[in-house]
Structures are given as C-alpha cells and as structure tokens.
Tab-separated table of C-alpha atoms in Angstrom:
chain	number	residue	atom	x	y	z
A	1416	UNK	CA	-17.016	10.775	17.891
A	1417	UNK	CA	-15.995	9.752	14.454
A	1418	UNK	CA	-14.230	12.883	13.914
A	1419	UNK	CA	-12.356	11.935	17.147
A	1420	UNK	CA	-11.435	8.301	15.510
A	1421	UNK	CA	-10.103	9.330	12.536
A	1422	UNK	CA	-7.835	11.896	14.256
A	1423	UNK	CA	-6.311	9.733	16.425
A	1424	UNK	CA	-5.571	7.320	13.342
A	1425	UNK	CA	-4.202	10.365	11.440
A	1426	UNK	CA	-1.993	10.774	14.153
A	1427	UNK	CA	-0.833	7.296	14.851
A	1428	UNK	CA	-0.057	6.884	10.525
A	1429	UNK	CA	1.837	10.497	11.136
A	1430	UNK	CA	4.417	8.618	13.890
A	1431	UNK	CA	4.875	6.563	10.653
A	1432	UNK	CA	5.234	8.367	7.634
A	1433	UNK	CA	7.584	10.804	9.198
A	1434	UNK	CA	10.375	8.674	9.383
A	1435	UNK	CA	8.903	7.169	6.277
A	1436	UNK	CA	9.507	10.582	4.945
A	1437	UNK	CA	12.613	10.909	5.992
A	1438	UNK	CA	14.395	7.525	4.699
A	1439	UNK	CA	12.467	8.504	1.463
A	1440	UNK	CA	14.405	12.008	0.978
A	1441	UNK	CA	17.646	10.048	2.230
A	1442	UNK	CA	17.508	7.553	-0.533
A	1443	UNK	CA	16.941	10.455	-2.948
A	1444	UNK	CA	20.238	11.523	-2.075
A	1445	UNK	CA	21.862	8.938	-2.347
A	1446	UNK	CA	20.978	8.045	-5.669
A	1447	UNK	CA	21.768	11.434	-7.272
A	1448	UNK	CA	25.136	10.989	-5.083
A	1449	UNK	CA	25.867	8.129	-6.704
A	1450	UNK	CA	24.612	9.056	-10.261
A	1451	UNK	CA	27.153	12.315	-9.902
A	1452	UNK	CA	30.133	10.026	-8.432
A	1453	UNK	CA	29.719	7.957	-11.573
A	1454	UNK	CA	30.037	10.618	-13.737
A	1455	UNK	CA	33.072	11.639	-11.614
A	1456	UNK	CA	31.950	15.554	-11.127
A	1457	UNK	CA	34.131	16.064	-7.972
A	1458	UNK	CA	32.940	16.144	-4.289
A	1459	UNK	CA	31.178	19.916	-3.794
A	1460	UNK	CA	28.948	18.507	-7.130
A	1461	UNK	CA	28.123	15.255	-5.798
A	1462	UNK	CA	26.974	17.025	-2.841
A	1463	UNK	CA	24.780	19.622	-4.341
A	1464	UNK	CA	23.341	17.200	-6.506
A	1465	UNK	CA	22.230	14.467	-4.014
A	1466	UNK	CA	21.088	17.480	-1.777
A	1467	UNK	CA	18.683	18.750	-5.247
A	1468	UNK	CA	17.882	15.022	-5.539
A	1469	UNK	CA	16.661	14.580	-2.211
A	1470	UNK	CA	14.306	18.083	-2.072
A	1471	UNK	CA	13.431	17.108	-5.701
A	1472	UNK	CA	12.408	13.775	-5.192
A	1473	UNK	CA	10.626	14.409	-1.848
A	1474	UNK	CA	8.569	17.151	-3.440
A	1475	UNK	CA	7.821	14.770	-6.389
A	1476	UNK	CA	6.943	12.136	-4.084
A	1477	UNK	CA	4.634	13.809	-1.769
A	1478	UNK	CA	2.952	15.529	-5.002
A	1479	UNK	CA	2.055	12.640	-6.645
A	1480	UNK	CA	0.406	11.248	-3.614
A	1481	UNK	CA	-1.568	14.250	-3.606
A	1482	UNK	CA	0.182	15.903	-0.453
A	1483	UNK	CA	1.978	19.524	0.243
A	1484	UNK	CA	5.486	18.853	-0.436
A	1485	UNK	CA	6.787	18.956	3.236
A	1486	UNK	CA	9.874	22.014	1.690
A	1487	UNK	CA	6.991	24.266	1.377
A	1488	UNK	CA	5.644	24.021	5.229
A	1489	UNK	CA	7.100	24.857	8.272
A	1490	UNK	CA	9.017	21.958	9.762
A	1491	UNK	CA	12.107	20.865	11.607
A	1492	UNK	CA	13.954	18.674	8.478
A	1493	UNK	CA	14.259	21.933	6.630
A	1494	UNK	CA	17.034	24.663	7.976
C-alpha cells in the first residue's frame, strides 16, 4: 500500500516538473540567445547557441539534482 502512495505522488509531482522542465530548457535558450545577440554573432549563431544552451543547461540541471538528463531518454521534447 505504501508502494501504491508514493507512486501516485511520483506521478502527481511528474504533471509538475514536466512543464517545470520545459520553461527551464526555454530560459536556457534564451539566455545564450541573448548572450550571442550581444556579442552580435549574426542570426544562424544566435540560434545554435541558445539551442546548445538550452540542451546544455537542461542536462546540467537535471544532473546536479541527481536525475538522467531527459536528452539521453526517450521522450517527446527531443526530435
């Protein structure tokens, strides 16, 4: 029964920490977006570099709270 419990409350803090997730890796991009605007790199750059931002920071993040970094599992956020 306990077992039961603390599934159902890993899925109810899932519902939350996807989209959690998700804002995280969003405002990793926009930070190395607006670090590469500043240095005025030109608009392909910007964009590579907010998209290695955001996968670098998410990994970073989900390592240091002692999770698998959600690039190296299956899921939808990932093409």
């Amino acid at each position: 029964a306990a077992a039961w419990h603390a599934g159902r409350r890993l899925q109810k803090m899932e519902r939350i920490l996807v989209p959690l997730d998700a804002l995280s890796m969003a405002l990793f991009a926009l930070a190395g977006c607006v670090k590469a605007w500043d240095a005025a790199v030109g608009g392909i750059y910007t964009v590579v570099l907010g998209m290695l931002t955001s996968v670098g920071g998410g990994a970073l993040a989900s390592i240091a709270i002692a999770q698998r970094p959600t690039i190296f599992t299956s899921s939808y956020y990932y093409a």
